[in-house]
Short mmCIF file of C-alpha atoms and ligand atoms in Angstrom, two decimals:
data_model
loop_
_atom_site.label_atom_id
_atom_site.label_comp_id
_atom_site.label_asym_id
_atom_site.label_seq_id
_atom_site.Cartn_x
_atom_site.Cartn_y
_atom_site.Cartn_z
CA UNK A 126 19.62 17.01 11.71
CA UNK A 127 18.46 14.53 8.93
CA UNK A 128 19.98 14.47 5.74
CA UNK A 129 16.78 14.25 4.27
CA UNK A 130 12.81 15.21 5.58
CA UNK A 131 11.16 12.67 8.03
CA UNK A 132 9.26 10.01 5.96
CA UNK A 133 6.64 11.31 3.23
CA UNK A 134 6.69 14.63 5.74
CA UNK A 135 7.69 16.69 2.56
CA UNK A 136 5.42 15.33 0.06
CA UNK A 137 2.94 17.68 -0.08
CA UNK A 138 2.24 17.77 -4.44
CA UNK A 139 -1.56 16.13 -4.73
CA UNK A 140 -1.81 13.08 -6.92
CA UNK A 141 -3.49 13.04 -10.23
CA UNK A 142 -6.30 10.35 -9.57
CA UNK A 143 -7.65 7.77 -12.25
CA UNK A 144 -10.67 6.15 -11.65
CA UNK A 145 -10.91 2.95 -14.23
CA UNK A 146 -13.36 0.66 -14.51
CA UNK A 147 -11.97 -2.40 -15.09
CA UNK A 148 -14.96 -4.83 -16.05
CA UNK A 149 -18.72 -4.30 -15.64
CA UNK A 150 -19.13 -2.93 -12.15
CA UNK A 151 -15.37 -3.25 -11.17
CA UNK A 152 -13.60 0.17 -10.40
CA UNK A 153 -10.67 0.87 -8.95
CA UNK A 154 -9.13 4.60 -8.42
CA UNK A 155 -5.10 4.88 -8.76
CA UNK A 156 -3.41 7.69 -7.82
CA UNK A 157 0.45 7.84 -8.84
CA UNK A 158 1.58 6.28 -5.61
CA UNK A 159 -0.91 7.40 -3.14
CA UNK A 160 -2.79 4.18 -1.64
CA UNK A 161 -5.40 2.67 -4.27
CA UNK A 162 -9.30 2.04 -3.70
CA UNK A 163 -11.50 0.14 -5.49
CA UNK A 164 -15.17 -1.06 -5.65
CA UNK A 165 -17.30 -4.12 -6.89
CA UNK A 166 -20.96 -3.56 -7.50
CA UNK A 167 -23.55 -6.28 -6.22
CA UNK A 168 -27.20 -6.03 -7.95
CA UNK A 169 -28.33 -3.94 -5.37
CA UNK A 170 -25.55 -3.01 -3.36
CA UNK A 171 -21.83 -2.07 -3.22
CA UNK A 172 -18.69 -3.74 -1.73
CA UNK A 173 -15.88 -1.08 -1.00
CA UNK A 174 -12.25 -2.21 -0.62
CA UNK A 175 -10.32 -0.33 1.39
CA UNK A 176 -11.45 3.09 3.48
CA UNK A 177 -8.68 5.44 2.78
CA UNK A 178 -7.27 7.80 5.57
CA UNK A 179 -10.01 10.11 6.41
CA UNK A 180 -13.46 10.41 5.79
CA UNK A 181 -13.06 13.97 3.66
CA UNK A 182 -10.27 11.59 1.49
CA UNK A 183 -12.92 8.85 1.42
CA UNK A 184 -15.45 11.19 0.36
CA UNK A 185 -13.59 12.31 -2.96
CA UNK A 186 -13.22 8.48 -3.67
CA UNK A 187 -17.18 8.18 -3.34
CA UNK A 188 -18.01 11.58 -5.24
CA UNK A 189 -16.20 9.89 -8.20
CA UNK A 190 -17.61 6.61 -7.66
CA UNK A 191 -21.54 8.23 -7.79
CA UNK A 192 -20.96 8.76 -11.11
CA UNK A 193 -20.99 5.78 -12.11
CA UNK A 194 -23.43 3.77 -9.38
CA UNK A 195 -25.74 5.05 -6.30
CA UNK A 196 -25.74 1.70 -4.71
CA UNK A 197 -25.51 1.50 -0.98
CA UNK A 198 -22.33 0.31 0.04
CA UNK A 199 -23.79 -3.43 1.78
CA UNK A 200 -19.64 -4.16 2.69
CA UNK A 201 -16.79 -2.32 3.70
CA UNK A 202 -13.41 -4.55 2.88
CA UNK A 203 -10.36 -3.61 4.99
CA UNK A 204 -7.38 -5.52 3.24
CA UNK A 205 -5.21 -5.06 6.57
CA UNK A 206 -5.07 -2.59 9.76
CA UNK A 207 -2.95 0.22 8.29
CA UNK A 208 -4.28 3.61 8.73
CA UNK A 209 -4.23 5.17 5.75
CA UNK A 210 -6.60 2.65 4.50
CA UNK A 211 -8.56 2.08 7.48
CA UNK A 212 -9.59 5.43 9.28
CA UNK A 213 -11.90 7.05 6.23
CA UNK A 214 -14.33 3.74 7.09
CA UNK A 215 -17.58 5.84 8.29
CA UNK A 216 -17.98 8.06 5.20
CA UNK A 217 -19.14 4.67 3.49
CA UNK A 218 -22.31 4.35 5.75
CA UNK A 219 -21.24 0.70 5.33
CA UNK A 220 -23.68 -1.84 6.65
CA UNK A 221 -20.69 -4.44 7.82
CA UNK A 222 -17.10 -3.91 7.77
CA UNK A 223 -15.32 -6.70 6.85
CA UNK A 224 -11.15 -7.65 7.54
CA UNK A 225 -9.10 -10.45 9.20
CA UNK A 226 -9.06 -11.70 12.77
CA UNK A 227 -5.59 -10.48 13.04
CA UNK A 228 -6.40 -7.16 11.91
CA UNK A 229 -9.14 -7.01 14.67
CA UNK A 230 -6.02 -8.28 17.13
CA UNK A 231 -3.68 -5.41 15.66
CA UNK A 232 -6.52 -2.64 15.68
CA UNK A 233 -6.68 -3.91 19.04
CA UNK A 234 -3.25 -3.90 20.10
CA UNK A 235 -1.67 -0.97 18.11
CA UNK A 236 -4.26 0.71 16.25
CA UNK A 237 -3.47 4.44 17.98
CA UNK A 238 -0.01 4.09 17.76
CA UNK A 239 -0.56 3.36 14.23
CA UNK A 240 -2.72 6.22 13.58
CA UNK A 241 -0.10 8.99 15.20
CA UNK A 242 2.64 7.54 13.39
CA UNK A 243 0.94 7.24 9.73
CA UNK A 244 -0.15 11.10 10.17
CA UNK A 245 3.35 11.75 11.02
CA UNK A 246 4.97 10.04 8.08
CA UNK A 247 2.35 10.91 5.40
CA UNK A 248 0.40 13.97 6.56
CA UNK A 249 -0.88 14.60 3.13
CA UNK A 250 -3.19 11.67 2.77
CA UNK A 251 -4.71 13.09 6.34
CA UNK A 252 -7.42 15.20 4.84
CA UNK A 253 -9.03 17.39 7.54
CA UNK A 254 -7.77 14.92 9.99
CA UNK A 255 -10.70 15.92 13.08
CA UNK A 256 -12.68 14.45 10.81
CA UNK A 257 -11.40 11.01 12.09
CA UNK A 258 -14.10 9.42 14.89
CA UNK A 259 -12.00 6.98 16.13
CA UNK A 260 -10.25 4.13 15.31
CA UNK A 261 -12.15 1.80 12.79
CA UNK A 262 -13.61 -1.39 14.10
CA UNK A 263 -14.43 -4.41 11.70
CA UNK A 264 -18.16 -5.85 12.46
CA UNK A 265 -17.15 -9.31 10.68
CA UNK A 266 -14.11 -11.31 10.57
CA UNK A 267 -12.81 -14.37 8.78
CA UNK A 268 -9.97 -16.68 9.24
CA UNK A 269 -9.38 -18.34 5.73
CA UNK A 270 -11.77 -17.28 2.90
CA UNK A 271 -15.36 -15.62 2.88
CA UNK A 272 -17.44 -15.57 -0.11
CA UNK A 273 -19.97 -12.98 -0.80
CA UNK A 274 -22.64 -13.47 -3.28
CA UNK A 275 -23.26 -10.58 -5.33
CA UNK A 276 -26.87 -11.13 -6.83
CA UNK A 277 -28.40 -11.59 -9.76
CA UNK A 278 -25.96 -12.60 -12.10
CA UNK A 279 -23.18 -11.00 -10.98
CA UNK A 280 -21.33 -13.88 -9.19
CA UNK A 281 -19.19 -13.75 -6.77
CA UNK A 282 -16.44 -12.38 -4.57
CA UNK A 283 -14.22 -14.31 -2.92
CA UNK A 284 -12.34 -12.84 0.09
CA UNK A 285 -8.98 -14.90 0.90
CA UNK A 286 -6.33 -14.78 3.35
CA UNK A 287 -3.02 -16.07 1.49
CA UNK A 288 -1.06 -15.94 4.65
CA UNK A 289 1.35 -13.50 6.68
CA UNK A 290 2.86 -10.84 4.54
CA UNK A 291 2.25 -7.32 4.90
CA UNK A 292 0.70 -7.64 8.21
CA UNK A 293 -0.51 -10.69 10.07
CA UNK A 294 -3.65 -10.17 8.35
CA UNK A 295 -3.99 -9.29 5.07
CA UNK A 296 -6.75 -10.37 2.74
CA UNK A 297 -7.12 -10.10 -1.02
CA UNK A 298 -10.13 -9.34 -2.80
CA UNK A 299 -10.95 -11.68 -5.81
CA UNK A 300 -13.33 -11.07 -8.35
CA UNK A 301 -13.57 -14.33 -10.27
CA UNK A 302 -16.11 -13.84 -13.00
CA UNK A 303 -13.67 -10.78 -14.43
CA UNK A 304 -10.68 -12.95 -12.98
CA UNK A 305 -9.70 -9.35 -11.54
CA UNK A 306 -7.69 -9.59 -8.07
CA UNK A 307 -7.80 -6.41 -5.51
CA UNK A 308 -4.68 -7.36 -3.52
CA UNK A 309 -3.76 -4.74 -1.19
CA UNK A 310 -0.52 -4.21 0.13
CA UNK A 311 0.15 -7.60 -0.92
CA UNK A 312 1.60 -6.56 -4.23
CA UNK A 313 2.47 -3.52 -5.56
CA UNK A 314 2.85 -1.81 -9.07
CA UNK A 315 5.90 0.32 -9.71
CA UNK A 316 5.51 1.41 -6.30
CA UNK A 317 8.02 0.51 -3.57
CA UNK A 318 7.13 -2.15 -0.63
CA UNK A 319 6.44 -0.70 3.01
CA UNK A 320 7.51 -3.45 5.33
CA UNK A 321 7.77 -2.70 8.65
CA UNK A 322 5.06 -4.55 10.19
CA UNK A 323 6.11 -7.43 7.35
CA UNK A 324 6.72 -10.99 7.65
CA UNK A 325 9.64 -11.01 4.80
CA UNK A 326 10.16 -14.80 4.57
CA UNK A 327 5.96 -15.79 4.37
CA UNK A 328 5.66 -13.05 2.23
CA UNK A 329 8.12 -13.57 -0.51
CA UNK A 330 7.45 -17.29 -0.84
CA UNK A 331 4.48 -18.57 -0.22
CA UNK A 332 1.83 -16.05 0.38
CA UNK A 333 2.89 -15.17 -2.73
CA UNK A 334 2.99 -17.67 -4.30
CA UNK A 335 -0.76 -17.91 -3.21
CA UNK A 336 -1.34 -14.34 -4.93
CA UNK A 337 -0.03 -15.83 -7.92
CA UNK A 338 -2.13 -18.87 -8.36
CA UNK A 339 -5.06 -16.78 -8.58
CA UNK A 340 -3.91 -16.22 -11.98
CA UNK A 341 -5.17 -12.47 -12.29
CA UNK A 342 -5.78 -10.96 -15.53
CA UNK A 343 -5.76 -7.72 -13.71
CA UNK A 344 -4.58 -6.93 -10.09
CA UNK A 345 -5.19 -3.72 -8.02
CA UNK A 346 -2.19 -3.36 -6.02
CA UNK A 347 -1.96 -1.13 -2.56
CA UNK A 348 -0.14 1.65 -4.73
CA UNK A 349 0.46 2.17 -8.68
CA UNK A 350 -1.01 1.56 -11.59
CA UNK A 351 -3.53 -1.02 -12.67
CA UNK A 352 -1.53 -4.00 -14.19
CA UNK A 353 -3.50 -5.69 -16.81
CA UNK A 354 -2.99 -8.91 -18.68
CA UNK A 355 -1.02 -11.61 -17.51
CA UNK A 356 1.99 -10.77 -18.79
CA UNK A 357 1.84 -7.70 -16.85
CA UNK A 358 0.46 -9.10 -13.68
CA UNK A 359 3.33 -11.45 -13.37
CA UNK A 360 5.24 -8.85 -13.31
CA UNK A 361 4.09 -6.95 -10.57
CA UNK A 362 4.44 -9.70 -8.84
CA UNK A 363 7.48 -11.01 -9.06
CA UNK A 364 8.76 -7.02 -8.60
CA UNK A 365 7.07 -7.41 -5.43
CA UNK A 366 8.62 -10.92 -4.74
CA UNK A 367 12.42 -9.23 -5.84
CA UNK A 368 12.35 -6.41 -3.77
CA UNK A 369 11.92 -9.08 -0.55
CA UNK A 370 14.34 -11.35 -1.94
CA UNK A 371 17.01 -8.52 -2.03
CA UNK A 372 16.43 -7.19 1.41
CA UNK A 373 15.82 -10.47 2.42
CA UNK A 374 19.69 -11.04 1.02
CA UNK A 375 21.20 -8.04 2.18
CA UNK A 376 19.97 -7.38 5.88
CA UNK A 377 20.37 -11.01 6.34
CA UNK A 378 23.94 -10.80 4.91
CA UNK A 379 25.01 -8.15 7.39
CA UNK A 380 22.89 -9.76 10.38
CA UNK A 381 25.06 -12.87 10.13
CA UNK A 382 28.28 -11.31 9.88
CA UNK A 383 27.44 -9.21 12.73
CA UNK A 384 27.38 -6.28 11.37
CA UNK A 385 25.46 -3.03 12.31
CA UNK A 386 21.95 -2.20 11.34
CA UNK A 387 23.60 0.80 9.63
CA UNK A 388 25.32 -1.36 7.76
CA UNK A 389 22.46 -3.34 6.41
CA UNK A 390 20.95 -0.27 5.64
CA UNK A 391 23.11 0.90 2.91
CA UNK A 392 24.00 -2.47 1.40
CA UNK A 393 20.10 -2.74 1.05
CA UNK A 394 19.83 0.91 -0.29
CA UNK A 395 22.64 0.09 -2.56
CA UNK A 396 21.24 -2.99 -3.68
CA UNK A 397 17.57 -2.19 -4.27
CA UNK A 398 18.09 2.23 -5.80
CA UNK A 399 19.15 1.65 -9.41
CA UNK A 400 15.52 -0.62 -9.74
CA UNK A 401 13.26 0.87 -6.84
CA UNK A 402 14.99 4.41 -6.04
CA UNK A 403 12.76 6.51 -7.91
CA UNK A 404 9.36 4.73 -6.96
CA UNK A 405 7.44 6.52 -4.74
CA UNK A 406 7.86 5.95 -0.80
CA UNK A 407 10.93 4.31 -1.33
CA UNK A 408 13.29 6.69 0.87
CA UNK A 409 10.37 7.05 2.87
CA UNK A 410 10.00 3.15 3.70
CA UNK A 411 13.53 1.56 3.27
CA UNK A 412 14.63 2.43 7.41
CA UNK A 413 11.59 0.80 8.60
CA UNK A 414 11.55 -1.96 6.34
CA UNK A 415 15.55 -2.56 7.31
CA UNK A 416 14.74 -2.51 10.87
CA UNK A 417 11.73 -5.02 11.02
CA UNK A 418 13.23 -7.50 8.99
CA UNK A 419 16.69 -6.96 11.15
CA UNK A 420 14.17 -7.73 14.08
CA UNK A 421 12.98 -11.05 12.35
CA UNK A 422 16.35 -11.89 12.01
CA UNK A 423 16.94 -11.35 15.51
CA UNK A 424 14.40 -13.84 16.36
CA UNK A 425 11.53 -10.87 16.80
CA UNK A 426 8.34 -13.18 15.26
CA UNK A 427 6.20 -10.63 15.99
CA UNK A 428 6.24 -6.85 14.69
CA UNK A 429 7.39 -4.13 17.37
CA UNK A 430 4.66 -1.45 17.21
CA UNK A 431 5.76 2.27 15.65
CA UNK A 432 5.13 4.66 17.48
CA UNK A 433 5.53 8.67 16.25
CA UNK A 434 8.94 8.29 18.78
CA UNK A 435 10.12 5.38 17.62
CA UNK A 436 9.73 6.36 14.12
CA UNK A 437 11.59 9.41 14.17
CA UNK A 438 14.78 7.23 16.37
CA UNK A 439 14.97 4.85 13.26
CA UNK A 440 15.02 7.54 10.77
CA UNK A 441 17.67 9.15 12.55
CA UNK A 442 19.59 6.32 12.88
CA UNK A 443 19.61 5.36 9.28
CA UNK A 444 18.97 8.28 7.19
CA UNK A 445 20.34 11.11 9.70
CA UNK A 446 23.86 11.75 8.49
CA UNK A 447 26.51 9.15 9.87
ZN1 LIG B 769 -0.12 -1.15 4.50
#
């Protein structure tokens, strides 16, 4: 028996959700915690960022977004593979769907397992689930940066890979007219850091460090509230960067003592609860967070993929009762 539910299994409370439009034709939708959406308007068309789980979940998103534009939505921006923000994709009708190469390679390679274990962790966000067609296929996929002219005079948006973090391929969206950055699971707002498919070291130096030097005014995180101002958006980021820099600290601590996994587990907890405990998905994340990066330090470049299994023999391991 656990000592406490499986994952996000027990979160079943919906989230208050806030759409706010951040410029002219720059929205974003928050929802205390639950994974953020957003959308940049074109002059005739609509860029989406980020597909939520389902399509019924995706729907809402778009209900609220038709009050404020009917545009078509011309692009479909998947900031990595995960499926929570990936498997709502066809409600948009989008004409291309953009992400990564990697996250093509890890649709590819683990995009099922993914799905069964993200319904298994957070079967909230799973919104009439047989709604899902299938796993959700990018049409068009960058290496480095693609730009996207908006029309008229709306400029443009810049998509940019800032290196591994996250995932092996996450992009950031970056709206340079309203110097307003969508940055997906890159950074996150009061909100703790999932990390099990992470590359802690890239991450917490210089991918972000590549975030940073967009120098934001506002930045949409994967989760949390809208940070705005630089003061703020510092912030965030450097939370972000923390929260790395402590697990990177702690599991590495007990890794080259040779301790136990167990072990790194609780001086992590420890370490990272009075800050992060309360944030939301922090119980939820911390044994699969511990476990990759105890992987990287065991020479594991590569992410393992979850699987539902595999998922619940970690949690059992770390947060089942010793
Ligand atoms: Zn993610």
């Amino acid at each position: 028996m656990s000592a406490k539910p499986f994952a996000s299994s027990a979160d079943l409370s919906p989230k208050t959700e806030t759409l706010e439009v951040l410029a002219d034709g720059v929205y974003a939708l928050t929802a205390e915690g639950d994974p953020n959406v957003g959308a940049i308007e074109g002059e005739d068309f609509l860029v989406a960022f980020e597909a939520r789980a389902t399509p019924a979940a995706a729907r809402d998103w778009l209900a609220q977004l038709r009050e404020h534009t009917d545009k078509p939505v011309r692009y479909l921006v998947l900031s990595h593979y995960h499926a929570v923000r990936v498997l709502g994709a066809s409600a948009f009708e989008a004409e291309v769907i953009v992400a990564h190469e990697n996250t093509r390679k890890l649709i590819a390679e683990r995009g099922q397992e993914d799905w069964e274990s993200e319904y298994g962790r957070m079967p909230r966000l799973f919104q009439e689930p047989e709604g899902i067609p299938g796993l959700t296929w990018p049409t068009m996929t960058f290496n480095e940066r693609l730009t996207i002219d908006l029309g008229g005079d709306r400029g443009h948006l810049v998509l940019q890979y800032c290196g591994r973090g996250h995932t092996a391929g996450d992009i950031v969206a970056w709206v340079p007219r309203e110097r307003i950055l969508f940055a997906g699971d890159l950074v996150e707002a009061q909100a703790a850091l999932y990390t099990g498919d992470a590359f802690h070291t890239d991450w917490s130096t210089r991918t972000l460090d590549r975030v940073a030097a967009f120098g934001a005014e506002a930045v949409v995180g994967g989760r949390g509230a809208v940070p705005r101002g630089r003061p703020a958006v510092e912030g965030a980021i450097a939370q972000t960067r923390e929260f790395l820099v402590v697990m990177r600290e702690k599991v590495g601590g007990v890794h080259s003592r040779g301790g136990t996994l167990r072990e790194a587990f609780e001086a992590t907890h420890t370490a990272l609860a009075p800050q992060y405990g309360a944030w939301p998905i922090f119980e939820h994340c911390l044994p699969f967070n511990v476990q990759r990066l105890w992987d990287e330090y065991d020479g594991i470049d590569w992410p393992r993929i979850w699987t539902a299994e595999r998922d619940r023999e970690v949690w059992e391991q770390l947060q089942g009762s010793p």
